[in-house]
Every structure is written in C-alpha cells, then in structure tokens.
Coordinates of C-alpha atoms and ligand atoms in Angstrom, one line a residue:
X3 CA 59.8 -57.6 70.3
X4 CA 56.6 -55.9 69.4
X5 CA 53.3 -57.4 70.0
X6 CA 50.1 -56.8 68.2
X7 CA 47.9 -54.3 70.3
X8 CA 45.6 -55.6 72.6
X9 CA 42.1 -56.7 71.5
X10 CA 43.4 -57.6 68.3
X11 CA 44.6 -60.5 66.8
X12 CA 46.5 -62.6 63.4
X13 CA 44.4 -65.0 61.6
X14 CA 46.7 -67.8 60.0
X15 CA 47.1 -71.5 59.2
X16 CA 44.1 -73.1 59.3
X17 CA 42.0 -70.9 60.8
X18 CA 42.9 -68.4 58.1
X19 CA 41.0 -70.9 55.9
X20 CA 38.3 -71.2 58.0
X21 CA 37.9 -67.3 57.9
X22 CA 38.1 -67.9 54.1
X23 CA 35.5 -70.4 54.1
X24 CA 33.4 -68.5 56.0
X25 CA 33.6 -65.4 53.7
X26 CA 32.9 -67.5 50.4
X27 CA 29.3 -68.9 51.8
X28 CA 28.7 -65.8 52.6
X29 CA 29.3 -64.3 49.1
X30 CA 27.6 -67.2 47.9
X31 CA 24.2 -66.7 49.7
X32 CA 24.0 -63.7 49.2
X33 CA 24.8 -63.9 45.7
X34 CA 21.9 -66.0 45.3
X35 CA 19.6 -63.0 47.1
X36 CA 21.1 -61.1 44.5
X37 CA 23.0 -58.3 46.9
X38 CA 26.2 -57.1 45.7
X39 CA 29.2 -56.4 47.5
X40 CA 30.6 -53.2 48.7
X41 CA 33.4 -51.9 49.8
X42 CA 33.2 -48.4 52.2
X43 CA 37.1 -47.0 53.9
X44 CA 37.6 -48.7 57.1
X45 CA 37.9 -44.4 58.5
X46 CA 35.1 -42.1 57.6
X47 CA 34.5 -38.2 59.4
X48 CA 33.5 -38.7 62.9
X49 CA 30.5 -36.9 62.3
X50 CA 28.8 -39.9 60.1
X51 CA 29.2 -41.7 63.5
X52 CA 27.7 -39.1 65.7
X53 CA 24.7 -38.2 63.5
X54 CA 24.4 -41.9 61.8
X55 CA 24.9 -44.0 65.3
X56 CA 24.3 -41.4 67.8
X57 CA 25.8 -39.5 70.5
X58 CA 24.3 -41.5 72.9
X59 CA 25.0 -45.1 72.0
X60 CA 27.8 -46.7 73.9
X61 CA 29.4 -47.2 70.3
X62 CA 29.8 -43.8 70.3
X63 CA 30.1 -42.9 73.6
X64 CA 32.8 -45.0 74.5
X65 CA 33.8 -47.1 72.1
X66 CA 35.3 -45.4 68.6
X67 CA 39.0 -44.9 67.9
X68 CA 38.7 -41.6 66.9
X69 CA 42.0 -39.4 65.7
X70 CA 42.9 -36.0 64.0
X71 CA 44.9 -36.8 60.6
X72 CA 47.4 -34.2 59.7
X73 CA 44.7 -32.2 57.6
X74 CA 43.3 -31.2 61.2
X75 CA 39.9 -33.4 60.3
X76 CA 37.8 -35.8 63.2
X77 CA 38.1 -39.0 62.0
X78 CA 36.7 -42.2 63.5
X79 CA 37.5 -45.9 62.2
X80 CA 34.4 -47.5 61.6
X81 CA 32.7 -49.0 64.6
X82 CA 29.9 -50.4 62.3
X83 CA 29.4 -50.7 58.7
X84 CA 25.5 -49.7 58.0
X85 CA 26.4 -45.4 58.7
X86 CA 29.0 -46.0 56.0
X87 CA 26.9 -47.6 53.4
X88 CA 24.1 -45.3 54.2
X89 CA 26.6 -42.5 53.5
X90 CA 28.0 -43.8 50.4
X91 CA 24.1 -44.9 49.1
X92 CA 23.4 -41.0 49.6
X93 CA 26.8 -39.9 47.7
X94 CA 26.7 -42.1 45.1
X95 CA 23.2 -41.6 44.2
X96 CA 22.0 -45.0 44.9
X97 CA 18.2 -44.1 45.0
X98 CA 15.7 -42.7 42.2
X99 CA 15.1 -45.6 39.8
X100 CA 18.0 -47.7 41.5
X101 CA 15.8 -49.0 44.2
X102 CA 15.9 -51.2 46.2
X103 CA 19.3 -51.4 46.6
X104 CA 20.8 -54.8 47.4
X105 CA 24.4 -54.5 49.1
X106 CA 26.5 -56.6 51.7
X107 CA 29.8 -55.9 53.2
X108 CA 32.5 -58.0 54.7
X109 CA 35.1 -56.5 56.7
X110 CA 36.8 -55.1 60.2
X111 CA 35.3 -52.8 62.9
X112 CA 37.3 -51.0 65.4
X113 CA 36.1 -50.6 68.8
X114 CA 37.6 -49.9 72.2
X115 CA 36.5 -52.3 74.0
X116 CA 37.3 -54.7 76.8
X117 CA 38.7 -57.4 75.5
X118 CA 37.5 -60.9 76.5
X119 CA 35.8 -64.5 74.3
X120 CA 33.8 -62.9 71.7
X121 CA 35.2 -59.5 72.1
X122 CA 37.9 -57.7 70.3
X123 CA 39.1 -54.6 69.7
X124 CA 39.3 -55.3 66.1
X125 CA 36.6 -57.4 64.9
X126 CA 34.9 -58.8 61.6
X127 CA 31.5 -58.5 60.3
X128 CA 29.6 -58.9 57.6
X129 CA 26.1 -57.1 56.8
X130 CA 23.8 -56.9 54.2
X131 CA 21.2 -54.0 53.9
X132 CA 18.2 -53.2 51.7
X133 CA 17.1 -49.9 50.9
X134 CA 14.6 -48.2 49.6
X135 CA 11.8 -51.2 50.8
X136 CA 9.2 -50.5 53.3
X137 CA 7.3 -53.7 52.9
X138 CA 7.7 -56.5 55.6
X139 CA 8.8 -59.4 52.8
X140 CA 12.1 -57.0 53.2
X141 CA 12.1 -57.7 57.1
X142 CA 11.4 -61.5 56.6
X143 CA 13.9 -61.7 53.9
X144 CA 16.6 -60.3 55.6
X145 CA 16.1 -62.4 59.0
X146 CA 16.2 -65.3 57.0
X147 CA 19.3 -65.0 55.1
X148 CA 20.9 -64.4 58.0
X149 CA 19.7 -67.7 59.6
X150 CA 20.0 -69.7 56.5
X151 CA 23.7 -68.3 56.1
X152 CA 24.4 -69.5 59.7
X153 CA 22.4 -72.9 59.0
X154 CA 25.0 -73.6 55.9
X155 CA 28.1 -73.2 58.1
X156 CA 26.4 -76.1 60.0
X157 CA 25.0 -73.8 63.1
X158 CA 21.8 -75.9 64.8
X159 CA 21.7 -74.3 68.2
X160 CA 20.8 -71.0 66.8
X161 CA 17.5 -68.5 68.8
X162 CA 16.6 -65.8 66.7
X163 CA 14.7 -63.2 69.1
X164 CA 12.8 -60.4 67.5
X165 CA 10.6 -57.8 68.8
X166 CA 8.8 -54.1 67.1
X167 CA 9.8 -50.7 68.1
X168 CA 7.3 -49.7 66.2
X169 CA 6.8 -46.4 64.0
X170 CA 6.8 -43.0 65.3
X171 CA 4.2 -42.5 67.1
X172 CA 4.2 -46.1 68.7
X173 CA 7.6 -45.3 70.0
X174 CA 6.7 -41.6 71.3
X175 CA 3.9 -43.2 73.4
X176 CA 6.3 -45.9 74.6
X177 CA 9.0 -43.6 75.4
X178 CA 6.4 -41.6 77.8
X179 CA 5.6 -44.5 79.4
X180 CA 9.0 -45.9 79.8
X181 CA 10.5 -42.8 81.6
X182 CA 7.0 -42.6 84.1
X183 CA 7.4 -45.9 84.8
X184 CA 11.8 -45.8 85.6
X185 CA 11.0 -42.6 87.6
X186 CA 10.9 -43.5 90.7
X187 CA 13.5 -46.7 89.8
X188 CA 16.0 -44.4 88.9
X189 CA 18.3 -44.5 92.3
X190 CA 18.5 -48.5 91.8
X191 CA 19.8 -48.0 88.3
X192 CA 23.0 -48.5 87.7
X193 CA 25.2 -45.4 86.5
X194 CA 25.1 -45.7 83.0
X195 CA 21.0 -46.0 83.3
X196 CA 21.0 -43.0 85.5
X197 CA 22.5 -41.3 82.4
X198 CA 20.8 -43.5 79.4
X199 CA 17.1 -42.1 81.5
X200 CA 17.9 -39.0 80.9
X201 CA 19.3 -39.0 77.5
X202 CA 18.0 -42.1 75.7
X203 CA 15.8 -44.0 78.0
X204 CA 15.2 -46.6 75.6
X205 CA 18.6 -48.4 75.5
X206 CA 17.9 -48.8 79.9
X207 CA 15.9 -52.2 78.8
X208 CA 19.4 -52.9 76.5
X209 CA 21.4 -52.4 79.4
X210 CA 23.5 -55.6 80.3
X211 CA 24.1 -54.7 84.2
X212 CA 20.2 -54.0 85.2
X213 CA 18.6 -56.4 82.3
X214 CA 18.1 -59.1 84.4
X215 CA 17.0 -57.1 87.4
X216 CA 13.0 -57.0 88.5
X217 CA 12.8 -53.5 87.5
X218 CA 13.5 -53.9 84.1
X219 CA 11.2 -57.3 83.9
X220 CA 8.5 -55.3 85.0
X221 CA 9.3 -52.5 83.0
X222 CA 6.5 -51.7 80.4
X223 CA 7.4 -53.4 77.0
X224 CA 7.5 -51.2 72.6
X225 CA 4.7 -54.4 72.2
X226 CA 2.3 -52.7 74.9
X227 CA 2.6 -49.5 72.8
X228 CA 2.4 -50.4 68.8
X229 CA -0.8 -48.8 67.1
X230 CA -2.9 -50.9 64.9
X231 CA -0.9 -50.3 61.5
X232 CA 2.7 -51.4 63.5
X233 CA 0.8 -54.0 65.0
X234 CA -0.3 -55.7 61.7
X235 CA 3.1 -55.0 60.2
X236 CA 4.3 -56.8 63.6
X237 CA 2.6 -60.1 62.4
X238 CA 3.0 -59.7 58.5
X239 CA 6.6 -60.1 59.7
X240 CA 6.3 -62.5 62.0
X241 CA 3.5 -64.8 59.3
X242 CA 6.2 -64.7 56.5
X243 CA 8.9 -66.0 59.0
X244 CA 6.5 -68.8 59.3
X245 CA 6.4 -69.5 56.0
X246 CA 10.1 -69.5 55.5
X247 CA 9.9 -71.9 58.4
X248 CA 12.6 -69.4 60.2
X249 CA 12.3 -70.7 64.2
X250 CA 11.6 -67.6 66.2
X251 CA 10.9 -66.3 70.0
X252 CA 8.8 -63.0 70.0
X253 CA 10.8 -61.3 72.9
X254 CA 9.1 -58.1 74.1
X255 CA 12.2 -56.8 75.8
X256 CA 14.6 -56.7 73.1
X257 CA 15.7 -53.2 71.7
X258 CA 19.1 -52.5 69.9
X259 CA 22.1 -50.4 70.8
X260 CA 22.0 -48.3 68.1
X261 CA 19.6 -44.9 67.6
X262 CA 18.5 -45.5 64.1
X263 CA 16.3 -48.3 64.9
X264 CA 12.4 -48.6 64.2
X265 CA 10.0 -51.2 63.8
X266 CA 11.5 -54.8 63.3
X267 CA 14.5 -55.4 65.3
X268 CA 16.0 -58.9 66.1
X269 CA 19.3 -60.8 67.2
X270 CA 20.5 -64.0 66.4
X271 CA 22.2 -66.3 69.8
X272 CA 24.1 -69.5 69.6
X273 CA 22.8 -71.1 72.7
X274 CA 25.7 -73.8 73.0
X275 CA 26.9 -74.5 76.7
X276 CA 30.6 -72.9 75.7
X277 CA 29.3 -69.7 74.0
X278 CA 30.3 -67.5 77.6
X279 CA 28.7 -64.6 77.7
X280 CA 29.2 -63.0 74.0
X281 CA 26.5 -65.3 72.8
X282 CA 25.1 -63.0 70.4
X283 CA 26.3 -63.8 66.7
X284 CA 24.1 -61.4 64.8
X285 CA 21.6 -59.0 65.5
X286 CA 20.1 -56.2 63.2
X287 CA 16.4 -54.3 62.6
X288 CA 15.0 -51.5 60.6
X289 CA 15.9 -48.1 59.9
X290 CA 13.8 -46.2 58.1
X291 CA 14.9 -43.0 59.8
X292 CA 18.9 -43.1 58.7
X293 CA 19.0 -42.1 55.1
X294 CA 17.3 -38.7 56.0
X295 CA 19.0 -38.0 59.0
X296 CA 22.0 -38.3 57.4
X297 CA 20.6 -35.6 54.7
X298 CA 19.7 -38.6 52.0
X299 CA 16.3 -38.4 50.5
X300 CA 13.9 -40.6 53.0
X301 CA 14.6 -44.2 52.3
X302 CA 13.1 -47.0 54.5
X303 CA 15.7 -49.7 54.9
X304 CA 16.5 -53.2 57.0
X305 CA 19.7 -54.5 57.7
X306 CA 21.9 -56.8 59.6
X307 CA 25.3 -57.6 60.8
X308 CA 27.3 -60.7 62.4
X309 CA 30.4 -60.6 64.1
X310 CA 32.4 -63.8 62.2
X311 CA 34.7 -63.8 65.2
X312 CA 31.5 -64.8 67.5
X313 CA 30.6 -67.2 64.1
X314 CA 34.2 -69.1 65.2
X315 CA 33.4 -69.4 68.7
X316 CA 30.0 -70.6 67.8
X317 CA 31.4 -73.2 65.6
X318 CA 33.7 -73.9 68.2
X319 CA 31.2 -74.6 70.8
X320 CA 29.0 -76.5 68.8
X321 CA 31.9 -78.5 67.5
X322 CA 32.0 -78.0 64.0
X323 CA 34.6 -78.5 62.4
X324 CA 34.2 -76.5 59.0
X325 CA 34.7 -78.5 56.0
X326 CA 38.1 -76.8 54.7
X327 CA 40.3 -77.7 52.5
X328 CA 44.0 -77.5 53.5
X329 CA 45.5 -80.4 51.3
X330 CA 47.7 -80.0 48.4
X331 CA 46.8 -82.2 45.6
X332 CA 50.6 -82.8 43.9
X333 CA 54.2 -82.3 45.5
X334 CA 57.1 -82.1 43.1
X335 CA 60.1 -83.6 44.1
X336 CA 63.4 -83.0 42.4
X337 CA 67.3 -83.5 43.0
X338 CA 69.6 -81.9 40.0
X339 CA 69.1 -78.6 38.7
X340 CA 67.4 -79.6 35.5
X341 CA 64.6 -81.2 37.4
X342 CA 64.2 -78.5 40.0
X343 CA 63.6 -75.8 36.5
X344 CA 61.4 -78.1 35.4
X345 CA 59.5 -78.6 38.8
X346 CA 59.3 -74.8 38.5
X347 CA 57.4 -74.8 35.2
X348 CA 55.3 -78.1 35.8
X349 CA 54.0 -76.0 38.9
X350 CA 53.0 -72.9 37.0
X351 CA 51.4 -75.2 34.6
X352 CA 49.7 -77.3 37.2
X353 CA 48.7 -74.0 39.1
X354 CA 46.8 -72.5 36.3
X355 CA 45.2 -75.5 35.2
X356 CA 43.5 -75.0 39.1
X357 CA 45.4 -78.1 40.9
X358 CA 46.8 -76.7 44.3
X359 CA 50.4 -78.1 43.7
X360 CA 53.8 -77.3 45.9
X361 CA 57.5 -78.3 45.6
X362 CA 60.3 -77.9 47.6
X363 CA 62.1 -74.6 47.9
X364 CA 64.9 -75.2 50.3
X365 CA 67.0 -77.7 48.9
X366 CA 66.0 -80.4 51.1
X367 CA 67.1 -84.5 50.6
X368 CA 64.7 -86.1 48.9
X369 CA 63.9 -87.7 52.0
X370 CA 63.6 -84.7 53.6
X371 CA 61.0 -83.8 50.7
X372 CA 59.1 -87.0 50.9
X373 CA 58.8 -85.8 55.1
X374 CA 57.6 -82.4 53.3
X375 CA 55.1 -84.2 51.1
X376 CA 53.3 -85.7 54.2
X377 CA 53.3 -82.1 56.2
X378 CA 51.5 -80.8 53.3
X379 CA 49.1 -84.3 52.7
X380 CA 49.5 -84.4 49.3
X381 CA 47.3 -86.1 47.8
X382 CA 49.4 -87.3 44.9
X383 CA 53.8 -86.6 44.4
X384 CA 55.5 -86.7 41.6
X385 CA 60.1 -87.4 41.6
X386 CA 61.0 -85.5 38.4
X387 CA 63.9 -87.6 36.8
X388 CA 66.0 -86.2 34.0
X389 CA 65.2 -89.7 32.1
X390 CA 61.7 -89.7 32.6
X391 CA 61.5 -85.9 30.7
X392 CA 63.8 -86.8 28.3
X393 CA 60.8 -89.5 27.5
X394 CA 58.3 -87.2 28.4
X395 CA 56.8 -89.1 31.0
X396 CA 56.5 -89.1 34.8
X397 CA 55.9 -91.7 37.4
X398 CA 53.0 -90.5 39.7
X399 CA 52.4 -91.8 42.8
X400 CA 48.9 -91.8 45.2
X401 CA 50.0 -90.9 48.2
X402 CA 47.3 -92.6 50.0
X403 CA 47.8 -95.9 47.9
X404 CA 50.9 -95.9 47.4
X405 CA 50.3 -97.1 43.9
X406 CA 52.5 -95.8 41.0
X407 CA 51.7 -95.4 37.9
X408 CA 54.1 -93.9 34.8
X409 CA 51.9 -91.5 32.3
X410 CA 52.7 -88.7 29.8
X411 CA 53.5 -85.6 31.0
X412 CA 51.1 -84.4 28.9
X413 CA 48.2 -86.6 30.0
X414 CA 48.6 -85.3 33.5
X415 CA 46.0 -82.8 33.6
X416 CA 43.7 -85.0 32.3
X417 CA 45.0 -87.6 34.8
X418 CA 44.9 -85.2 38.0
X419 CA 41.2 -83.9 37.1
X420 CA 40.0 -87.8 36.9
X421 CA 41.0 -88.9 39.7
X422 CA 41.2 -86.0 42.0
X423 CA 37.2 -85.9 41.3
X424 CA 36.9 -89.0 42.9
X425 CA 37.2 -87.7 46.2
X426 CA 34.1 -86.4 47.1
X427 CA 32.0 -89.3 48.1
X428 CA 28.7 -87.4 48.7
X429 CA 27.4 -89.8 45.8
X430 CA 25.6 -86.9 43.7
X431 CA 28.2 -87.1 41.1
X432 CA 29.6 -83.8 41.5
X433 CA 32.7 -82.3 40.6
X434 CA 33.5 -80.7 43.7
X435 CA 34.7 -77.4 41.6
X436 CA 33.6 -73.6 42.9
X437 CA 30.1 -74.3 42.3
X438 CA 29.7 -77.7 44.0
X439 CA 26.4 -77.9 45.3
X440 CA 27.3 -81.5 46.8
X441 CA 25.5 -82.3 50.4
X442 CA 29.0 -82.4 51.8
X443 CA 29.8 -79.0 50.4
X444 CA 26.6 -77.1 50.6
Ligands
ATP514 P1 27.2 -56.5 72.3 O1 25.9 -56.3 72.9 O2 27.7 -57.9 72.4 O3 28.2 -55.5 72.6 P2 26.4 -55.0 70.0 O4 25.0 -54.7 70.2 O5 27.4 -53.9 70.4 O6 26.9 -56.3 70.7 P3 26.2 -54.8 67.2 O7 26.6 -53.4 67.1 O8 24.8 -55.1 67.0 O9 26.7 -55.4 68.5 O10 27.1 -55.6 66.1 C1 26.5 -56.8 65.5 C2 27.3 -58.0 65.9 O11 28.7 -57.8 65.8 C3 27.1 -58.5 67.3 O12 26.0 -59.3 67.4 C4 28.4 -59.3 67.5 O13 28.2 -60.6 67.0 C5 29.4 -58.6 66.7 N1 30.2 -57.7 67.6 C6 29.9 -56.5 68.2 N2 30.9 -56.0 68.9 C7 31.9 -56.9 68.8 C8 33.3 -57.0 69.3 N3 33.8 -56.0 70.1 N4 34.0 -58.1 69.1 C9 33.5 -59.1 68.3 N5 32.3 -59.1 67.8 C10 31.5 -58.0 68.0
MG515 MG1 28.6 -53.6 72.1

C-alpha cells in the first residue's frame, strides 16, 4: 500500500469542513478590509527564495524542497507566500497609481521539517499584505485583522507580542552592539548560533535552543537602539492598537526568522494548556526592504501569515468546536425505477434552488435508506411514491418531529425555505443564508 509522505497529511470528513469554515471567515474579513485574493504557483525559481527570504534563514537553509525540472532550472516549492506575491506585485506591475495594494492568499507551504503537533511538512497558511503604505495605520491595521480574524473563529486565549527592529540605521547600531555583546558568549552558543553570529547575528535572540538561556536575557534588546523617528513610529503603532482595543505585550526580545524584516514585527500565541510547544499561530512584521531587493521599485509594505493547521490545534485546545454545518436538509427515498428517475431530478432541482439534498445510490431497502437518512441527519426525507407523482404531491416528513405532512411538489421549495429558516434560534431574525450576520454565525 502506499502511504502519504511523511509530514503530510488528508483533510476529510468533518474536519474538511472545518478547514472550509475556516477559509470562508477568512475571505470574509478580509473582504470587508477590502483585500483581494491572489493566487501565486505553489513552485517559483529558487532564487526568489534565496534573495527574497535569505540565504541565511533556516527556511532557506534547511528547510525548502528544492528540485531541478527537466528544463535544467532550480526550483523550490514555496516555503512562504509573501517572496511570491512580492514577485508577482513587481511583474505584474502592481505599483504606480495601483497603490496600496490590498492582497491575501490562502494556500500550502512546503517545508522539510521535523514533523511533530503543529508541524508539518506540508502546511497551510493564509496571509494578507499591504504595499506600497509606510504609515503605521498600515501596521495597526494589519495586527488587528489578524486578531479579529482569530477572535471570529472563537479564539480567547490569544497573546499578541510585538516589538520594533527599527529602520536602518536603528538596526546597524543594534547589530554592533549585539555581536560586542555575544563575543565573548559565543563558545556557550549552541551550533547553529555559532554560525547565525557570524552570518546573521540577529536571528541568535530567535533562536529556540539558547532563547531561554541567561545569555540571551541579558542580551542587549532592537528597543535599546531605535532613534527618535523609529521610536515615535514605535508608539504610533502601538497608540492605534489601543484604540482598536487589540490586547498586546511589548516584548523587546522578539525578532522574526526571516531577513526582510524592519520596523514592526509581531506574533500571535494561543496560550491554551494543550497548545505543546508550536504555540505560535501567526506571526508577521514590516518589510519595506523586499520589493527593491527583489529589483521592484522601493515599496514599504506589512504583512502577515498564520499556519491554519496551528489554527485547528488552537481550536482544539481551547475546545471549540467550530460551528459547521454537516447536515443534509432532505433525503430522497425511492423503491421502483420511476421513483428513483424522479429522485434524480427532484435532487438537481432541490440542489440548485441551494437546499443540500442526498438520495440513495446503492440500491439499498428502504429500511436500509431510512438507516442512511439518520447517517446523514437529515433534517427533513421525503419516500417518492409513483401515486403521490401521479398527483403531484409528496408526503414530507420532519425528521426530528416525526410529523408528516402531504404538499405539492411544487410548493416544496417554498416549503423547505420556510421552515428550514427556522433553525437558527439566535433570535435576530436572520436567514441564516451566506451573508448571515447572526451572533451564532458571526
Ligand atoms: P516556527 O518558529 O514555529 O518554526 P516560523 O517562524 O518558521 O515558525 P513563519 O515563517 O513566521 O513561521 O510562518 C508563519 C506561521 O506559519 C507560523 O506562525 C506558524 O503558525 C505557521 N507555520 C510555520 N511553519 C509551519 C509548519 N512547518 N507546520 C505548520 N505550521 C507552520
Ligand atoms: Mg520555522
């Protein structure tokens, strides 16, 4: 038999509905913030990954699947999705009078990883960026949706941490201090460090072996180094969060993995007991550097990405249990051929007319279907009789009731939408269709 490769796994049943779910608030949100979706190949050249990550970044370093293809070219699958967007924002000309550009994404990453809870070899994210805004409402607007997104899937245990890199010059002046300071440290680094010191000193305070240790708690901090202008940008950020009343921790130590970052960067944790150790759900920053290093015209942006399958082991230790839909709203039952073409068509009908409707497909008893019926919770079924059509009418039957009632086949549209509205009880009168802005089904 052959398995699915390691670090990977299939989504189905129920908890392919969940990952559904999960994906349309998403859309939704960010709909409202007005970004639009877009959709970048899942392989890109290996070089956008070098330049637009960096050489140095475990991602990079360790991490891609990278392959020839039978052209003789590097490719890499995408170990993020911000260096593709970037890419495709410089291609397609996204800038000029275009800006800001508004775009999220929703899809896998590949990374060669260890797998463990939280950690996969494929994974999903989603992201949304803007570009082409320097100003700090862009920094507090992006930190928010991201915590109001996790809010709506009914996250509460939720720590965003954020922290300033600073611009330039703020980060030169931390860097010098950084490597003085880790100098004579360096033998009680671990490996990795011994190498990050000398190539990318930085990502030492990101490292997760020595970040607990007392060298890097008394390591100097990018806060000790800002110059005024970062400084004031610092708390513009960090004022506006306020307002939006987003609950934050200012947490000096915090950098990310990735090279491109400058200024604001944050994470998002889920601090339920069951988390483990992958308790990060969400992290992202500012990256006003990328565009032009990846030969775009120079674009300050700020961006962000969650890893849904963290998102379901967050929900999972805060038991949540998402509000999905898996029930079928009609079953057709049938037992001579004339009935079971006519289940075929009544379905179809159904179907368009946006009522989730099944009937049997295996030529089961009728008890057999009735069993069926129950599997599926139907909320209403329906035995097609030959005499009832001939009539035009059929005898429908509430499942949870048990009442019957007979009604024209042509009535039952009407019929399903009246009374299968009835089931939300949130008590705002809503119609529980796609744009139900119910309590229950916010
Ligand atoms: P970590 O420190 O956990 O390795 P990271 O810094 O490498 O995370 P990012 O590159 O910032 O992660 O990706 C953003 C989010 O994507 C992470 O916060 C996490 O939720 C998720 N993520 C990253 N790597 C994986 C993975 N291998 N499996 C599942 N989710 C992941
Ligand atoms: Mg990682």
């Amino acid at each position: 038999m052959i398995t699915k490769p390691k670090g990977t796994k299939d989504i189905h049943g129920k908890d392919a509905r969940k990952w559904q779910y999960i994906e349309e608030i998403v859309s939704n949100v960010l709909d409202k913030y007005n970004y639009t979706l877009i959709r970048t190949p899942l392989f890109e050249a290996s070089d956008l990954f070098h330049r637009g990550v960096g050489e140095t970044t475990d991602i990079v370093s360790k991490e891609t699947y990278d392959f020839i293809d039978r052209g003789n070219r590097n490719m890499t699958l995408r170990p993020e999705g911000t260096a593709g967007v970037v890419r495709s924002f410089i291609e397609n000309k996204m800038y000029g009078d275009n800006l800001p550009q508004k775009l999220f994404y929703i899809g896998p990453m590949y990374r060669y990883e260890r797998p463990q809870k939280g950690r996969y070899r494929e994974f999903y994210q989603f992201g949304m960026e803007l570009l082409g805004s320097d100003d700090p409402i862009g920094d507090a607007e992006v930190i928010s949706a991201a915590y109001n997104i996790y809010k709506m899937l009914g996250l509460e245990k939720l720590k965003v941490n954020i922290n300033s890199l600073g611009d330039s010059e703020s980060r030169k002046d931390y860097h010098k201090a950084l490597v003085e300071y880790l100098k004579p440290h360096i033998n009680e680094l671990c490996d990795d460090c011994k190498e990050r010191y000398q190539k990318n000193p930085l990502r030492v305070l990101d490292c997760k072996v020595d970040r607990d240790s007392d060298i890097l708690k008394k390591a100097p901090t990018p806060l000790d180094y800002l110059n005024k202008e970062s400084k004031e940008r610092f708390e513009k950020v960090c004022e506006y969060l306020d307002m939006l009343k987003v609950p934050y921790e200012v947490n000096p130590r915090l950098v990310r993995g990735l090279d491109y970052y400058n200024h604001t960067v944050f994470e998002i944790d889920d601090t339920a007991k069951d988390m483990g150790s992958q308790n990060t759900i969400g992290a992202g920053g500012r990256y006003n550097g990328l565009v032009k290093l990846l030969d775009g015209p120079d674009t300050p942006c700020m961006g962000f990405a969650a890893g849904i399958d963290r998102v379901m082991v967050a929900l999972d230790a805060e038991e949540i249990d998402l509000d999905v839909n898996d029930d079928v709203d009609l079953f057709l039952m049938y037992v001579n051929d004339e009935e079971k073409s006519y289940a075929l068509y009544l379905c179809q009908e159904l179907r368009l007319a946006g009522f989730r409707v099944d009937t049997d497909y295996l030529g089961r008893s009728l008890k057999a279907q009735f069993k069926q019926a129950d599997r599926l919770k139907a909320k209403y079924t329906i035995v097609l009789n030959s005499k009832d059509l001939d009539n035009n009418e059929v005898k429908i039957k509430n499942n949870k009731t048990k009442e019957e009632e007979i009604i024209s086949i042509d009535a039952l549209i009407y019929y399903l939408d009246e009374n299968l509205e009835d089931e939300c009880d949130c008590g705002d009168d809503c119609h529980c269709g796609d744009d139900c802005h119910c309590h229950d089904h916010k």
